[in-house]
Coordinates of N, CA, C and O in Angstrom, one line a residue:
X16 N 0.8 -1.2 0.0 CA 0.0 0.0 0.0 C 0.9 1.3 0.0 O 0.4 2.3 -0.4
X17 N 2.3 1.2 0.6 CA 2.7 2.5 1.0 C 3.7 2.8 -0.8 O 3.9 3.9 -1.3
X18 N 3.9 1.5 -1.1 CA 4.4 1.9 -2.6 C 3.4 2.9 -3.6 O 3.6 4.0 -4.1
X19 N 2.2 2.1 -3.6 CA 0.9 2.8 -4.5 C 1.0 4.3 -3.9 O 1.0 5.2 -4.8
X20 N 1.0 4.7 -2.9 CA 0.5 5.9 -2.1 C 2.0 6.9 -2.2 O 2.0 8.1 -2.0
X21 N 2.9 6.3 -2.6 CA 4.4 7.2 -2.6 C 4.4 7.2 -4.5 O 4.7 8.3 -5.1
X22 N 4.1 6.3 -5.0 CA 4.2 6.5 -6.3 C 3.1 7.5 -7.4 O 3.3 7.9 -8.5
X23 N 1.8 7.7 -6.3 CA 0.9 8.7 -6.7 C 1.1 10.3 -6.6 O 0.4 11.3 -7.0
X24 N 2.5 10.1 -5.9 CA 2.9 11.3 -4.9 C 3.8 11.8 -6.0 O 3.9 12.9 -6.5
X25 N 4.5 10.8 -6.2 CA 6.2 11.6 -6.7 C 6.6 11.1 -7.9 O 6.5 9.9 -8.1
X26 N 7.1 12.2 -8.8 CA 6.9 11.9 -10.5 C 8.2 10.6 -10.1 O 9.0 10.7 -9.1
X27 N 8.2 9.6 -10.9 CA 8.9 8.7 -11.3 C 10.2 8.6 -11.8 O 11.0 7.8 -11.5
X28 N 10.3 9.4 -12.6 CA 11.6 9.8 -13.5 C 12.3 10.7 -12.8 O 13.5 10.7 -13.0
X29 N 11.7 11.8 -11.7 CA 12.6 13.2 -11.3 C 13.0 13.1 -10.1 O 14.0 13.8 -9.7
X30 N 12.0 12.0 -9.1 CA 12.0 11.7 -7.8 C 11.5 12.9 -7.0 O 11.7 12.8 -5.8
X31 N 11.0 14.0 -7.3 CA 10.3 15.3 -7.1 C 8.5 14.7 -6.8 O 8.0 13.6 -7.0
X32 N 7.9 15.9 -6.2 CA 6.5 15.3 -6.1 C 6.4 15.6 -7.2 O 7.3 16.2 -7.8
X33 N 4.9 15.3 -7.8 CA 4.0 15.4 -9.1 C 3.5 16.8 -8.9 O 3.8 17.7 -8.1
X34 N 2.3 16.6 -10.1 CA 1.3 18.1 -10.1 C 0.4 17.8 -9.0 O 0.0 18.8 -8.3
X35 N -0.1 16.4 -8.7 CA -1.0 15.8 -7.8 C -0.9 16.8 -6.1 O -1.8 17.4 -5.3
X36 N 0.4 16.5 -6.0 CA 1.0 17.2 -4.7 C 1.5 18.8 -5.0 O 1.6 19.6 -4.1
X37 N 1.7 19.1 -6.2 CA 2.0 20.8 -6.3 C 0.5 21.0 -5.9 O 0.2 21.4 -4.8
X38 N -0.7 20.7 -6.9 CA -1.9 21.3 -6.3 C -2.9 21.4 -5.0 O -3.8 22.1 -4.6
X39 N -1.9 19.8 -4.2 CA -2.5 20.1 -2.9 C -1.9 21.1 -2.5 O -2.7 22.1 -2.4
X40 N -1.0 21.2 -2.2 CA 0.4 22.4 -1.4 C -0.7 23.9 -1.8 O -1.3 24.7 -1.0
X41 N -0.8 23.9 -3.2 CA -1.2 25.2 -3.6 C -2.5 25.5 -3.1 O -2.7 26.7 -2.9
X42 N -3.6 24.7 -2.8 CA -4.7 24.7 -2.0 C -4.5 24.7 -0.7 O -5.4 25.2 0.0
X43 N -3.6 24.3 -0.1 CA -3.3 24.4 1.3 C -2.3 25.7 1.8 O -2.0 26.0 3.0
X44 N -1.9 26.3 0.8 CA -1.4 27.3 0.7 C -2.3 29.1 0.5 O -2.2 30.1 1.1
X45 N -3.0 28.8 -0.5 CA -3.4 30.4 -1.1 C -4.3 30.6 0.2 O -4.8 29.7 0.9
X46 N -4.5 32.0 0.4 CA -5.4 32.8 1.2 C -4.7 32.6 2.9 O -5.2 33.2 3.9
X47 N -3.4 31.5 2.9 CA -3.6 31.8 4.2 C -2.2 32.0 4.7 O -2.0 32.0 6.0
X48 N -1.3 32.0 3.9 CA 0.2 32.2 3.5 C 0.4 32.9 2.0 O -0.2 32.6 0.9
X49 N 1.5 34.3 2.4 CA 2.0 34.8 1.4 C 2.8 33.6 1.0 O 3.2 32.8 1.8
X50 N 3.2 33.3 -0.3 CA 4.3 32.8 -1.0 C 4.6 33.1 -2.3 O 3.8 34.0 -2.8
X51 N 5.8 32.7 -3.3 CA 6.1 32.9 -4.2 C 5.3 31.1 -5.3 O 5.6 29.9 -5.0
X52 N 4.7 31.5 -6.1 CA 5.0 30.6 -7.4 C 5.6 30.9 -8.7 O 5.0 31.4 -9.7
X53 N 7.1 30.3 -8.6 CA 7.5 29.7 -9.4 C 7.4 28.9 -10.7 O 7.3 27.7 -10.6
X54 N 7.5 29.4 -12.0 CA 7.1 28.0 -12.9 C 8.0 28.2 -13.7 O 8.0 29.3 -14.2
X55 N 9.1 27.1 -14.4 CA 10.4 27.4 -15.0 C 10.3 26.0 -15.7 O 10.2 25.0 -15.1
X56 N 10.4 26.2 -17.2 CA 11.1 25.1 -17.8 C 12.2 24.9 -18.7 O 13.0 25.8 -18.7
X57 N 12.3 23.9 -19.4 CA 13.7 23.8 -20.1 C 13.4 24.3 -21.3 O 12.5 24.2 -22.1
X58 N 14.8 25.1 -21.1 CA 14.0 25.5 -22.7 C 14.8 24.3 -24.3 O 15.6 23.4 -24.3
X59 N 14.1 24.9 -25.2 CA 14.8 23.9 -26.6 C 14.4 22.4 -26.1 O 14.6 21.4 -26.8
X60 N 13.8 22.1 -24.5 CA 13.8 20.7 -24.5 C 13.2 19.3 -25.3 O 13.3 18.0 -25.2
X61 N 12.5 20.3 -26.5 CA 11.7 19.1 -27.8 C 13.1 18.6 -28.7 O 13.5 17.6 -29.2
X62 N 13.7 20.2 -28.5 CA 15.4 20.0 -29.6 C 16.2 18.4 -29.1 O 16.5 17.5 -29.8
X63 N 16.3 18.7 -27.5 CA 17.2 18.1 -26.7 C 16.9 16.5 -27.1 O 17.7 15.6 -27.4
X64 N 15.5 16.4 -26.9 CA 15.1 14.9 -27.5 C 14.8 14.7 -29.0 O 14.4 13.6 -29.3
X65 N 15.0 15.3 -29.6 CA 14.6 15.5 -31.1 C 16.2 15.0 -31.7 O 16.5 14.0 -32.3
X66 N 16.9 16.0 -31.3 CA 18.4 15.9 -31.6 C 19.8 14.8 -30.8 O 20.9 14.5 -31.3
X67 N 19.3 14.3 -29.5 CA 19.9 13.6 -28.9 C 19.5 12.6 -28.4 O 20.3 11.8 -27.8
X68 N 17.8 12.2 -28.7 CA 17.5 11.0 -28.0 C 16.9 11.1 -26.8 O 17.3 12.0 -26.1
X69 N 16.0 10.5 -26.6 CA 14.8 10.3 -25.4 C 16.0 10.3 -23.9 O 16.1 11.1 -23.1
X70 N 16.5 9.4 -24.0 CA 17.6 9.4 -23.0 C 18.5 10.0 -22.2 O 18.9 9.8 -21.1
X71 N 18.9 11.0 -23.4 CA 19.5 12.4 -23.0 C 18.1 13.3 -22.0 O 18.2 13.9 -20.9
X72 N 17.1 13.2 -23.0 CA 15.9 14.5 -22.5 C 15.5 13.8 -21.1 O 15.2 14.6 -20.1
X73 N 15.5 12.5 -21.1 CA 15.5 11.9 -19.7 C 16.5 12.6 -18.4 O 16.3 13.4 -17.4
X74 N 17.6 12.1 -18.9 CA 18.7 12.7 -18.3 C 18.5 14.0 -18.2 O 18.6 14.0 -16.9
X75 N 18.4 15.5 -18.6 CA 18.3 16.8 -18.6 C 17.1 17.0 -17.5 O 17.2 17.7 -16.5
X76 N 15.9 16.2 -17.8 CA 14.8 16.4 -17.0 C 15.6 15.9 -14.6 O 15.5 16.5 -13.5
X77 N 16.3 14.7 -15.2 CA 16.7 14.5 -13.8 C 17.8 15.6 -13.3 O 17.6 16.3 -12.3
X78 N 19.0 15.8 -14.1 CA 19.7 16.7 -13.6 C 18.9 18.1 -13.2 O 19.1 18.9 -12.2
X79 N 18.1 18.2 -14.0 CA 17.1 20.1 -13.2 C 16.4 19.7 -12.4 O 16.0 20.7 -11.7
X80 N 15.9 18.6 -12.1 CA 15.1 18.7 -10.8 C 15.7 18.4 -9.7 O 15.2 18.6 -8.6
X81 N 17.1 17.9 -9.8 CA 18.2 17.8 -8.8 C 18.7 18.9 -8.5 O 19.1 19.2 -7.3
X82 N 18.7 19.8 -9.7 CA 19.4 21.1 -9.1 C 18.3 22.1 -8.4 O 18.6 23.0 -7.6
X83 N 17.0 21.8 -8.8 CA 15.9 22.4 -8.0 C 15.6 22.5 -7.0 O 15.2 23.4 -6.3
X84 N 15.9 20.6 -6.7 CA 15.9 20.1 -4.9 C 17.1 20.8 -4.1 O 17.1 21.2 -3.0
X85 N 17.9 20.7 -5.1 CA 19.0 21.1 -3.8 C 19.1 23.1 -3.9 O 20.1 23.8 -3.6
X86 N 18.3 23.3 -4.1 CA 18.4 25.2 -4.0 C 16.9 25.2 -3.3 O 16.8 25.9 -2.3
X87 N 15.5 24.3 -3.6 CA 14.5 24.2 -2.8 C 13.8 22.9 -2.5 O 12.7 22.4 -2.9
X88 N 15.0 22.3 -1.5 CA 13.7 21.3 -0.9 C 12.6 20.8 -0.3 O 12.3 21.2 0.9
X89 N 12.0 20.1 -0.9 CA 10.4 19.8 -0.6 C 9.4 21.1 -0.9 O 8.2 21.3 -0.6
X90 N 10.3 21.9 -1.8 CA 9.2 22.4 -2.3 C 8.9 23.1 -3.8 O 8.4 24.2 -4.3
X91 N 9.4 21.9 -4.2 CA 9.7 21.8 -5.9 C 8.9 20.4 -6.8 O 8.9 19.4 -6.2
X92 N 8.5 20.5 -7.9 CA 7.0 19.6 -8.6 C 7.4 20.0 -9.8 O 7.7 21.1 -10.2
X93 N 7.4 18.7 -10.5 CA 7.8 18.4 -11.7 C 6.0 18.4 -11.8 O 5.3 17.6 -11.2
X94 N 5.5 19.5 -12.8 CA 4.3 19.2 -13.5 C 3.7 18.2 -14.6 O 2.6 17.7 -14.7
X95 N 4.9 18.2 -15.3 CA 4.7 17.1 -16.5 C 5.9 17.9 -17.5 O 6.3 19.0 -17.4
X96 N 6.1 17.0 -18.5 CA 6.5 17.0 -19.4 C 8.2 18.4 -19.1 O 8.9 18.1 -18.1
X97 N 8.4 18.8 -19.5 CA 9.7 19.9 -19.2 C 9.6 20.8 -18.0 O 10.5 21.4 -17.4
X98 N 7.9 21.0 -17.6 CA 7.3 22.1 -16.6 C 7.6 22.0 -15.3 O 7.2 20.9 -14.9
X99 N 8.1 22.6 -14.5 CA 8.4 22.6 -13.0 C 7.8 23.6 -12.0 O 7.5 24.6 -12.6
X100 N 7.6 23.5 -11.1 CA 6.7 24.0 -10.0 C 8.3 24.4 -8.8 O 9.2 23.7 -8.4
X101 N 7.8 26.0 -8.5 CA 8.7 26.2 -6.7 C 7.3 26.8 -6.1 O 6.6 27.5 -6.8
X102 N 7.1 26.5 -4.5 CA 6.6 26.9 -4.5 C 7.4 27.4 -3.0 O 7.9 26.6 -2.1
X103 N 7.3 28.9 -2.9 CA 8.4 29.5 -1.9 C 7.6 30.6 -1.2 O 7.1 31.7 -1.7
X104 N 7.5 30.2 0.3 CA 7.0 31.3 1.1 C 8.0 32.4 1.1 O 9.2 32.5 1.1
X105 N 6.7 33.6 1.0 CA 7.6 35.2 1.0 C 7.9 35.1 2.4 O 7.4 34.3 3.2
X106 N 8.9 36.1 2.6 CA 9.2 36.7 3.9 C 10.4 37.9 3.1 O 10.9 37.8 2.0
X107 N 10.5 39.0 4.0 CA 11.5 40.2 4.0 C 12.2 40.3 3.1 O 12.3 41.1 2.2
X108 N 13.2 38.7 3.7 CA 14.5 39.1 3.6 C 14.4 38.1 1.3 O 14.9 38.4 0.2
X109 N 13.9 37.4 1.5 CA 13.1 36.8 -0.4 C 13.2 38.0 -1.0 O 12.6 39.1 -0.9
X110 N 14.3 37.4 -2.1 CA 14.3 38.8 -3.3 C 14.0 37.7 -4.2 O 14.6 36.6 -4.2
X111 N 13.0 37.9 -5.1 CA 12.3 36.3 -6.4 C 13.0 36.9 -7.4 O 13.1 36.1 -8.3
X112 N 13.9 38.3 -7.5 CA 14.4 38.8 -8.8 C 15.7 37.9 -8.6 O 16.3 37.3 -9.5
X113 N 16.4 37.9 -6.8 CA 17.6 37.3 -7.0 C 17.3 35.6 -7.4 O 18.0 35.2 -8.3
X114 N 16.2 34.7 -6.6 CA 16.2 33.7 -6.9 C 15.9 33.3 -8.2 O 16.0 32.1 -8.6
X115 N 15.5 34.2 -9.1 CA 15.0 34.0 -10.3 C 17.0 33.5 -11.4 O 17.4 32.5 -11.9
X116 N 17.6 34.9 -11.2 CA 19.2 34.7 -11.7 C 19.6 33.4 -11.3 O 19.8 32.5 -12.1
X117 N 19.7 33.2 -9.5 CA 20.2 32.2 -9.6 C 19.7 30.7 -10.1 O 20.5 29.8 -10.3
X118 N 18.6 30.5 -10.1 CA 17.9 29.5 -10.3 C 18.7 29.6 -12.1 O 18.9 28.6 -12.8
X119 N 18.8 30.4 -12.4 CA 19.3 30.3 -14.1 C 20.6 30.1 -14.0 O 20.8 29.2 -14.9
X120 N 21.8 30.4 -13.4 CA 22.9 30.2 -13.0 C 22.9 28.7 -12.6 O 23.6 27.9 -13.3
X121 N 22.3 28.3 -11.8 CA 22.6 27.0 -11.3 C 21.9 26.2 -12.4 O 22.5 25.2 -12.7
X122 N 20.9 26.3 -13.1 CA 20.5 25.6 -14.7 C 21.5 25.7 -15.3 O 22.1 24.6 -15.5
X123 N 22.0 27.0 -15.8 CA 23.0 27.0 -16.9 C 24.7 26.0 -16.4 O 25.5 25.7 -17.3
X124 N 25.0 25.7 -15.1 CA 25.9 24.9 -14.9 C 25.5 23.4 -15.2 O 26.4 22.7 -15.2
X125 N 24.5 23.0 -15.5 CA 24.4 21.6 -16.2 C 25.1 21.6 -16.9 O 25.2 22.6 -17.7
X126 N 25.9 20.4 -17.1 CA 26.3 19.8 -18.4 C 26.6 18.5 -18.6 O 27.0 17.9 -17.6
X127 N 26.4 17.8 -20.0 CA 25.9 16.6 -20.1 C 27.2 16.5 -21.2 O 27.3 17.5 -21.9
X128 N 28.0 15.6 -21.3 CA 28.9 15.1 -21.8 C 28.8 13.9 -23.0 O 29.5 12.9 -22.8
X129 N 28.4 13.9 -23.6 CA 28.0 12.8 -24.8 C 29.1 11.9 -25.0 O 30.3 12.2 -25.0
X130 N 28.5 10.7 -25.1 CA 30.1 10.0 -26.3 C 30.8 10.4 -27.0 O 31.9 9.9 -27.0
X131 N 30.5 11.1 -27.6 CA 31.4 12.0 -29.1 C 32.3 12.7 -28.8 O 33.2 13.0 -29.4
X132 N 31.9 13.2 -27.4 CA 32.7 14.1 -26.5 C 32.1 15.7 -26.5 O 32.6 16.5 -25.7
X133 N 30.7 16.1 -27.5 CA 29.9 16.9 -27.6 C 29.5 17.5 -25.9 O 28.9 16.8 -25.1
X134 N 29.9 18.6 -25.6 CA 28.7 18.9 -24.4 C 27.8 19.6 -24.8 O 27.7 20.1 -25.9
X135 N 26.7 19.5 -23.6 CA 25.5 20.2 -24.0 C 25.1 20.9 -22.6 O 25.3 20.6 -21.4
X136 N 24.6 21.7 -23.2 CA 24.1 23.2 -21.9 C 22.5 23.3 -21.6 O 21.7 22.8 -22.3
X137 N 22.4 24.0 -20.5 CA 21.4 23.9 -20.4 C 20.6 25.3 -20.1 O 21.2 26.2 -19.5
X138 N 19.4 25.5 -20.5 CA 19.1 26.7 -19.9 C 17.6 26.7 -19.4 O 16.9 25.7 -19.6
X139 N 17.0 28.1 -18.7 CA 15.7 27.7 -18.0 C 15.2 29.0 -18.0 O 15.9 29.9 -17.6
X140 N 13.8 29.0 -18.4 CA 12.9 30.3 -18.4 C 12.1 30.1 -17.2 O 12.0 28.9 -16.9
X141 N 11.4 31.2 -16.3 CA 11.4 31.7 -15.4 C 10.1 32.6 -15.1 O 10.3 33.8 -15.2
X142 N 8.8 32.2 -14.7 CA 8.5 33.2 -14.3 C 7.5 32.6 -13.1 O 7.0 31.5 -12.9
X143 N 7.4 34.2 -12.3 CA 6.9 33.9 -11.0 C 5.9 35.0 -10.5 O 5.8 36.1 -11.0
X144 N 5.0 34.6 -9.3 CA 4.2 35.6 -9.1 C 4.1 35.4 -7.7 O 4.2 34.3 -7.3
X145 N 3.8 36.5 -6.8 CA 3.4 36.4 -5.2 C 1.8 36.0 -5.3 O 1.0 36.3 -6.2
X146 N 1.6 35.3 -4.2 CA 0.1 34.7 -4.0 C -1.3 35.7 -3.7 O -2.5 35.5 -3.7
X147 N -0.4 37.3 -3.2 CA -1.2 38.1 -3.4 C -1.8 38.7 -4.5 O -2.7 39.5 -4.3
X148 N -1.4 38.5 -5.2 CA -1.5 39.2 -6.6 C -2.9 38.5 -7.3 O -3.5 39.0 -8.3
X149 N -3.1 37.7 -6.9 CA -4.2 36.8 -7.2 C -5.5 36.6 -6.2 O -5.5 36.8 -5.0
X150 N -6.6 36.1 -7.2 CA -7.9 36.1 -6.4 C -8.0 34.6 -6.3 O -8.9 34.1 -5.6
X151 N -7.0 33.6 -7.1 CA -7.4 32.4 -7.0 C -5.9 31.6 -7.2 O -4.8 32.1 -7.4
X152 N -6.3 30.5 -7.2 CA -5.4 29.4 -6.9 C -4.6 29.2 -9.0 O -3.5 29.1 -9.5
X153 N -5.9 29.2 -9.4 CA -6.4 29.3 -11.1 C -5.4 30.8 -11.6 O -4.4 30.8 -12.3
X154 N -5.8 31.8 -11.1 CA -5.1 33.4 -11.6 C -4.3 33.2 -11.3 O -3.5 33.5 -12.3
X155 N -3.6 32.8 -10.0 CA -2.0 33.1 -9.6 C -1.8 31.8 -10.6 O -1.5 32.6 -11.5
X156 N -1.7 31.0 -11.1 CA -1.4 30.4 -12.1 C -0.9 30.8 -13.1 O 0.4 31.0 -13.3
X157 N -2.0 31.2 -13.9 CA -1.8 32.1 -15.0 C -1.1 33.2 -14.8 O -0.7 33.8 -15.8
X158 N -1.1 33.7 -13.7 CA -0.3 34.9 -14.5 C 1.6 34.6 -14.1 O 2.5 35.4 -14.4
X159 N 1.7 33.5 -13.5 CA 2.6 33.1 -13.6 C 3.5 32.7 -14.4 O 4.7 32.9 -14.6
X160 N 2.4 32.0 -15.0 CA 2.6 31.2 -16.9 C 2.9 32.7 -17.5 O 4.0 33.0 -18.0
X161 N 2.1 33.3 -17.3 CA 2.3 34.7 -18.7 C 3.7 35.6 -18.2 O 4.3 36.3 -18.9
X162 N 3.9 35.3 -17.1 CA 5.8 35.4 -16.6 C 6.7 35.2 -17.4 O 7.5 36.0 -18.0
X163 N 6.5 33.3 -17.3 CA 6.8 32.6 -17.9 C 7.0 32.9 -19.5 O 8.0 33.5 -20.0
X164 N 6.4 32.6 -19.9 CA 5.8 32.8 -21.3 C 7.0 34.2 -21.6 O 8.0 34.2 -22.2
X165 N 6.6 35.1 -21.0 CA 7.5 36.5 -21.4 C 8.8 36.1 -21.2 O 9.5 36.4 -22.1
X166 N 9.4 35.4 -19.8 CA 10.4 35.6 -20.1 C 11.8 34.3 -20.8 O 12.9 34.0 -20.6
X167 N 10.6 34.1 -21.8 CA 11.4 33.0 -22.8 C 11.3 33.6 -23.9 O 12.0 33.1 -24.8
X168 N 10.2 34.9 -24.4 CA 10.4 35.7 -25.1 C 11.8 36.7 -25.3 O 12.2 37.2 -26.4
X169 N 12.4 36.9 -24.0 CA 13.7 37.6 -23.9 C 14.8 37.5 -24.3 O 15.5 38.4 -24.0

């Protein structure tokens, strides 16, 4: 039973929780805690599998959510597919512009070493919003995404 109940929890491939567990957090979160959400994915990652193989895009997906965990643990969710979840209480001393750089800094130090001897880099778009900014669990979403969205435009 406790296998079924841990494998419902935490994506498989990233060892991160799922969306299952980002959306509880996020319901047990809005209206009664400020926090930050986070939503960052890989970018070019159709390229990465397109151009190097399912195995590699495997590999890229595990390396970023390790570097996720270790800058925010237990409070990081692989949504699906390239998409990731932070979800980070504000307080004072939280700058999201600084965590935003570094969370790209620590993306952009991946590197994956091929057979051929080819490396490959990595990079990650970024966008985020405070839980106040929002009337719902749905809006602070989106306007997260449209963060997002903008700043892979850049």
């Amino acid at each position: 039973m406790s296998f079924f109940e841990r494998t419902s929890k935490i994506d498989f491939l990233t060892k991160i929780e799922n969306r299952y567990m980002f959306t509880a957090k996020l319901e047990q979160l809005f209206g009664k805690e400020l926090f930050y959400l986070f939503l960052l994915d890989l970018n070019h990652f159709k390229k990465i599998n397109d151009v190097y193989g399912h195995d590699i895009g495997d590999l890229a997906l595990k390396l970023f959510a390790e570097k996720l965990y270790e800058l925010y643990p237990d409070c990081c969710y692989r949504l699906g597919g390239d998409e990731f979840a932070i979800l980070i209480p504000s307080h004072s001393a939280f700058n999201p512009e600084f965590a935003s750089r570094e969370l790209k800094k620590t993306i952009a130090g991946i590197r994956v070493e091929l057979p051929n001897k080819e490396i490959i880099f990595f990079s990650t778009s970024i966008g985020y919003m405070r839980s106040d900014h929002a009337s719902s669990e749905e809006k602070l979403y989106r306007l997260a995404d449209k963060a997002l969205y903008a700043d892979k435009q850049t």
